[in-house]
Coordinates of C-alpha atoms in Angstrom, one line a residue:
M165 CA 7.9 132.5 144.6
A166 CA 10.7 134.0 146.6
S167 CA 11.2 133.0 150.2
D168 CA 10.9 135.7 152.9
H169 CA 14.7 135.8 153.3
R170 CA 15.3 136.0 149.5
L171 CA 12.6 138.6 149.1
Y172 CA 14.3 140.7 151.8
A173 CA 17.6 140.4 150.1
L174 CA 16.1 141.3 146.7
K175 CA 14.4 144.4 148.2
A176 CA 17.6 145.4 149.9
F177 CA 19.5 145.2 146.6
D178 CA 16.8 147.0 144.7
D179 CA 16.5 149.8 147.3
T180 CA 20.2 150.7 146.8
K181 CA 19.1 151.9 143.2
A182 CA 22.8 151.3 142.4
G183 CA 22.5 148.0 140.5
V184 CA 25.2 145.4 140.0
K185 CA 27.6 148.2 139.4
G186 CA 27.0 149.3 143.0
L187 CA 28.0 145.9 144.3
V188 CA 31.2 146.0 142.2
D189 CA 32.0 149.5 143.4
A190 CA 31.5 148.3 147.0
G191 CA 34.2 145.8 146.4
V192 CA 32.3 142.5 146.5
T193 CA 34.6 139.5 146.0
A194 CA 31.8 136.9 146.1
V195 CA 28.5 136.8 144.1
P196 CA 25.6 137.4 146.5
A197 CA 23.2 134.4 146.8
I198 CA 20.3 136.2 144.9
F199 CA 22.5 135.9 141.8
H200 CA 23.2 132.2 142.1
H201 CA 21.7 130.2 139.3
P202 CA 20.9 126.5 139.8
P203 CA 23.4 124.2 138.1
E204 CA 20.7 122.9 135.7
S205 CA 20.2 126.5 134.4
L206 CA 24.0 127.1 134.0
N207 CA 24.6 123.8 132.3
D208 CA 21.4 123.1 130.4
A209 CA 23.3 122.3 127.1
P210 CA 26.9 121.8 126.2
T211 CA 29.0 124.7 124.9
H212 CA 30.7 124.3 121.6
P213 CA 34.5 124.6 121.8
H214 CA 36.1 127.5 120.0
G215 CA 37.0 126.6 116.5
H216 CA 33.9 124.4 116.0
Q217 CA 32.7 124.4 112.4
F218 CA 29.5 126.1 113.2
A219 CA 29.6 129.9 112.8
I220 CA 26.9 132.6 112.9
P221 CA 26.7 133.9 109.3
V222 CA 28.1 137.3 108.4
I223 CA 26.2 139.0 105.6
D224 CA 27.6 141.9 103.6
L225 CA 24.9 144.4 102.7
A226 CA 27.1 146.1 100.2
G227 CA 25.7 143.7 97.6
L228 CA 22.3 145.4 97.7
V229 CA 23.3 148.0 95.1
T230 CA 22.9 145.5 92.2
P231 CA 20.0 143.2 91.3
S232 CA 22.2 140.1 91.3
G233 CA 23.8 141.2 94.6
R234 CA 20.4 141.8 96.1
A235 CA 19.2 138.3 95.2
S236 CA 22.3 136.9 96.8
V237 CA 21.7 138.9 100.0
V238 CA 18.1 137.9 100.2
G239 CA 19.2 134.2 99.8
A240 CA 21.7 134.6 102.7
V241 CA 19.2 136.3 105.0
T242 CA 16.6 133.7 104.2
A243 CA 19.0 130.8 105.0
A244 CA 20.0 132.4 108.3
A245 CA 16.4 133.3 109.3
E246 CA 15.2 129.8 108.6
T247 CA 18.0 128.0 110.5
V248 CA 19.9 129.6 113.3
G249 CA 17.7 132.8 113.4
F250 CA 20.8 134.9 113.9
F251 CA 23.2 136.7 111.6
Q252 CA 25.6 139.6 111.6
V253 CA 25.6 142.4 109.0
V254 CA 28.4 144.5 107.8
N255 CA 28.3 147.5 105.4
H256 CA 25.0 148.2 107.0
G257 CA 25.0 152.0 106.9
V258 CA 25.5 152.7 110.6
P259 CA 28.9 154.5 110.8
E260 CA 31.5 153.1 113.1
T261 CA 31.7 156.4 114.9
A262 CA 27.9 156.2 115.8
M263 CA 28.4 152.7 117.1
S264 CA 31.5 153.4 119.2
G265 CA 29.9 156.7 120.4
M266 CA 26.7 154.9 121.6
L267 CA 28.7 152.3 123.5
A268 CA 30.9 155.0 125.1
A269 CA 27.9 157.0 126.1
L270 CA 26.2 154.0 127.7
R271 CA 29.4 153.0 129.6
S272 CA 29.8 156.6 130.7
F273 CA 26.3 156.7 132.2
N274 CA 26.7 153.4 134.0
E275 CA 30.1 154.5 135.5
E276 CA 28.7 157.8 136.9
P277 CA 28.4 158.0 140.7
A278 CA 25.3 156.1 142.1
E279 CA 23.7 159.3 143.2
A280 CA 23.7 160.7 139.6
K281 CA 22.0 157.5 138.3
R282 CA 19.5 157.1 141.1
P283 CA 16.9 159.6 139.8
Y284 CA 16.5 157.4 136.7
Y285 CA 16.2 154.1 138.6
S286 CA 12.6 152.9 138.3
R287 CA 10.4 149.8 137.9
D288 CA 7.4 151.9 136.7
P289 CA 6.5 150.6 133.1
G290 CA 4.8 154.0 132.5
R291 CA 8.2 155.7 132.4
R292 CA 9.5 155.8 128.8
A293 CA 13.1 156.0 130.1
R294 CA 14.2 154.0 133.1
Y295 CA 17.3 152.4 134.6
D296 CA 17.2 149.2 136.6
S297 CA 18.8 145.9 137.3
N298 CA 16.8 142.9 136.0
F299 CA 13.4 143.8 134.8
D300 CA 12.2 140.5 136.3
L301 CA 14.1 140.8 139.6
F302 CA 11.1 139.8 141.7
Q303 CA 9.8 137.1 139.3
S304 CA 12.9 135.2 138.3
R305 CA 14.5 132.2 140.1
A306 CA 17.8 134.1 140.2
A307 CA 19.0 137.6 139.3
S308 CA 21.4 138.1 136.5
W309 CA 24.7 140.1 136.6
R310 CA 23.6 143.2 134.6
D311 CA 22.1 146.6 134.7
T312 CA 20.0 148.1 132.0
L313 CA 18.9 151.5 130.7
F314 CA 15.6 150.9 128.9
M315 CA 13.9 153.5 126.7
E316 CA 10.8 153.4 124.4
M317 CA 12.2 155.3 121.4
A318 CA 9.4 154.9 118.8
P319 CA 6.9 156.0 117.8
E320 CA 7.6 158.8 120.4
P321 CA 10.9 159.1 122.2
P322 CA 11.0 160.1 125.9
P323 CA 11.2 163.9 126.6
P324 CA 14.9 164.8 126.5
E325 CA 15.0 165.6 130.2
E326 CA 14.0 162.0 131.0
I327 CA 17.0 160.6 129.1
P328 CA 20.3 160.6 131.1
P329 CA 22.6 163.4 129.9
A330 CA 25.3 161.0 128.8
C331 CA 22.9 159.5 126.3
R332 CA 20.6 162.4 125.6
R333 CA 22.1 163.3 122.2
V334 CA 23.7 160.1 121.1
A335 CA 20.8 157.6 121.7
P336 CA 18.2 159.3 119.5
E337 CA 20.8 159.7 116.7
Y338 CA 21.9 156.0 116.9
V339 CA 18.3 154.8 117.0
G340 CA 17.5 156.8 113.8
L341 CA 20.3 155.0 112.0
V342 CA 19.1 151.6 113.3
Q343 CA 15.6 152.4 112.1
R344 CA 16.9 153.1 108.6
L345 CA 18.7 149.7 108.7
G346 CA 15.5 148.1 110.0
R347 CA 13.6 149.3 106.9
T348 CA 16.2 147.5 104.8
L349 CA 16.0 144.3 106.9
F350 CA 12.2 144.1 106.8
E351 CA 12.4 144.6 103.0
L352 CA 14.8 141.7 102.7
L353 CA 12.6 139.5 105.0
S354 CA 9.4 140.4 103.1
E355 CA 11.1 139.3 99.9
A356 CA 12.3 136.1 101.7
M357 CA 8.7 135.3 102.4
G358 CA 7.7 135.8 98.7
L359 CA 5.9 139.1 99.6
R360 CA 6.3 142.6 98.1
R361 CA 9.3 144.5 99.5
G362 CA 7.3 146.9 101.7
Y363 CA 4.9 144.4 103.1
L364 CA 6.3 143.9 106.7
E365 CA 6.8 147.7 107.2
E366 CA 3.5 148.9 105.6
E367 CA 1.0 146.2 106.2
Q368 CA 2.3 144.7 109.4
E369 CA 3.7 147.9 111.0
C370 CA 6.9 146.1 112.0
L371 CA 8.9 149.4 111.9
D372 CA 6.5 151.5 114.0
G373 CA 7.8 150.7 117.5
L374 CA 11.4 150.5 118.8
S375 CA 12.5 149.7 122.3
F376 CA 16.1 150.4 123.4
A377 CA 17.9 148.3 126.0
G378 CA 21.4 149.4 126.9
H379 CA 23.0 146.6 129.0
Y380 CA 26.0 146.9 131.3
Y381 CA 27.6 143.7 132.5
P382 CA 30.3 144.4 135.1
A383 CA 33.2 142.0 135.5
C384 CA 32.1 139.2 137.8
P385 CA 34.2 137.8 140.6
E386 CA 32.6 134.3 140.3
P387 CA 31.2 134.0 136.7
H388 CA 30.6 130.2 137.1
L389 CA 27.8 130.9 139.6
T390 CA 25.6 133.3 137.6
L391 CA 24.6 134.6 134.1
G392 CA 24.6 137.9 132.4
A393 CA 21.2 137.1 130.9
T394 CA 19.3 133.8 131.2
R395 CA 18.1 131.7 128.2
H396 CA 15.3 133.5 126.4
S397 CA 13.9 134.5 123.0
D398 CA 12.9 138.1 122.2
S399 CA 9.4 139.5 122.2
S400 CA 10.0 141.5 119.0
F401 CA 9.7 141.2 115.3
L402 CA 13.5 141.7 114.9
T403 CA 16.3 142.7 117.2
V404 CA 19.4 144.6 116.2
L405 CA 22.3 144.3 118.7
L406 CA 25.4 146.4 119.0
Q407 CA 28.0 144.6 121.2
D408 CA 31.5 145.5 122.2
A409 CA 34.6 143.3 122.0
V410 CA 34.2 141.6 125.4
G411 CA 31.8 138.9 124.1
G412 CA 29.6 136.6 126.1
L413 CA 26.5 136.3 123.8
Q414 CA 25.6 132.6 123.0
V415 CA 23.0 131.1 120.8
L416 CA 21.4 127.7 121.2
V417 CA 21.8 125.8 118.0
N418 CA 21.2 122.2 116.8
D419 CA 24.5 120.6 115.8
D420 CA 24.4 119.2 112.2
D421 CA 25.8 115.9 113.4
D422 CA 23.6 114.8 116.2
K423 CA 20.9 117.4 116.5
Q424 CA 22.0 117.9 120.1
P425 CA 21.4 121.6 121.0
A426 CA 24.5 123.4 122.1
W427 CA 25.6 126.9 123.0
V428 CA 27.6 128.7 120.3
D429 CA 29.4 132.0 120.8
V430 CA 28.5 135.0 118.8
P431 CA 31.9 136.5 118.3
A432 CA 32.4 140.3 118.1
V433 CA 33.1 141.1 114.4
A434 CA 34.6 144.5 113.8
G435 CA 32.0 146.9 112.5
A436 CA 29.2 144.4 112.5
L437 CA 25.7 144.5 114.0
V438 CA 24.0 141.3 115.2
V439 CA 20.4 140.7 113.9
N440 CA 18.0 138.1 115.3
V441 CA 14.5 137.0 114.5
G442 CA 12.0 137.7 117.4
D443 CA 9.0 135.7 118.5
Y444 CA 6.5 137.9 116.6
L445 CA 8.2 137.2 113.3
Q446 CA 8.4 133.5 114.0
L447 CA 4.6 133.5 114.6
M448 CA 3.9 135.6 111.5
S449 CA 6.1 133.3 109.3
N450 CA 4.3 130.2 110.7
D451 CA 7.7 128.8 112.0
R452 CA 9.5 129.4 108.8
F453 CA 11.8 131.9 110.5
K454 CA 13.3 130.9 113.8
S455 CA 13.3 133.0 117.0
V456 CA 16.2 131.2 118.7
E457 CA 17.0 131.1 122.4
H458 CA 20.1 132.9 123.5
R459 CA 21.9 134.0 126.7
V460 CA 24.8 136.0 128.0
V461 CA 27.4 134.3 130.1
A462 CA 29.0 136.2 133.0
K463 CA 32.7 136.9 132.6
S464 CA 35.6 137.7 134.9
V465 CA 36.6 140.5 132.5
G466 CA 34.5 143.5 131.7
P467 CA 32.5 145.5 131.6
R468 CA 30.6 144.2 128.6
V469 CA 28.4 146.9 127.1
S470 CA 25.7 146.2 124.5
V471 CA 22.7 148.0 123.0
A472 CA 19.7 145.9 121.8
C473 CA 17.1 147.7 119.6
F474 CA 13.9 145.7 119.6
F475 CA 11.5 146.4 116.7
R476 CA 8.0 146.0 118.2
V477 CA 4.6 147.3 117.3
D478 CA 3.3 150.4 119.1
A479 CA -0.4 149.4 119.3
S480 CA -0.9 146.7 122.0
T481 CA -4.2 145.8 120.2
K482 CA -2.2 144.7 117.1
V483 CA -3.3 141.2 116.1
L484 CA -0.5 138.8 115.4
A485 CA -1.3 135.8 113.2
P486 CA 0.5 133.6 110.6
I487 CA 0.7 135.5 107.3
V488 CA 1.3 132.5 105.1
A489 CA 0.3 129.0 106.2
D490 CA 2.0 126.0 104.7
A491 CA 0.4 122.7 103.8
G492 CA 0.1 121.8 107.4
G493 CA -2.0 124.9 108.2
A494 CA -1.5 127.6 110.8
R495 CA 0.6 126.5 113.7
Y496 CA -0.5 129.4 116.0
R497 CA -3.8 130.9 117.0
S498 CA -4.3 134.6 116.5
T499 CA -3.2 136.7 119.5
T500 CA -2.5 140.3 120.4
V501 CA 0.8 142.0 121.2
A502 CA -0.8 142.9 124.6
E503 CA -1.4 139.2 125.4
L504 CA 2.1 138.1 124.5
V505 CA 3.7 141.0 126.4
R506 CA 1.6 140.1 129.5
H507 CA 2.6 136.5 129.2
Y508 CA 6.3 137.5 128.7
R509 CA 6.3 139.7 131.8
A510 CA 4.5 137.2 134.0
K511 CA 6.8 134.3 133.2
S512 CA 10.1 136.3 133.3
L513 CA 13.1 134.9 131.5
D514 CA 12.5 131.3 132.6
G515 CA 13.8 129.5 129.6
V516 CA 10.4 128.4 128.3
P517 CA 9.6 129.7 124.8
A518 CA 6.8 132.3 125.0
L519 CA 5.3 131.1 121.8
Q520 CA 4.3 127.8 123.4
H521 CA 1.5 129.9 124.9
V522 CA -0.2 130.4 121.5
R523 CA 0.9 127.3 119.6
I524 CA -2.0 125.2 118.2

């Protein structure tokens, strides 16, 4: 619970409706106290040095055109989903022009004058398009150095007039391309589970809902004191991330040598999209696929711009349960999307895996 002084500072920041970008535009040279993360959060695991042997796999989807190539891609996706839970894809069918156009549009919106962005600033979850800084600003132990444009894009996108003009045309087009890629990814993951190709899309409705989070991480004057995003896993079936060349995304992995968890950078690969397993898919796969914790470190360079597309289910009454149990039986009780979302919002990005709440 925030102290009175901290609550006052949080409200004062939120009332500007200008986000972290507003602080930077005002010329701050020190990170305000509400953004200071405790040392144990900043240094909760070692960071692998550059050049370490571990790398997030890059999978070329061009192989899907032949049966043997498809089998190879399914094998690579299976291996990635079962271990680190993250992989990058190239030759994925989303044109480079669509990717660069989406990042440019998001950056353009964030760099408009504060008064132009203010009408979109809201914490009302009923608004299908809203701009804010830290969805969990009033729940988290410390704020993170980022602003976000959030939009519920499927099954129904927001009315065009609710989408900022800079993104009004580009975002729906980009999302349509990512949905097409999502269909391919869910087919591959269905096959990886030994199920028919259309199972996750048709039986489990994994493609029905899509949430768009466009993040803007300004350059930070004291990056050692804060984070761009705290340690968390995603409340989704699958997440597809478009990131620019600035970097900062890190994944918590177990080192092969000593099983000591460590942070590993997810480097920007030209033309690639980053894919990660979300909590819903880990639950449905009964822990076979891993929804791995990740974070974004603050940087003295920037801005970093990224777009995360979360494949979620539209119906909050949707029941989530393990599809295939192994010899040890189901590891999770049945739950609903609504229950998990409530839990996720209440706990904020606190570094405790949300699935612990429903583990048997």
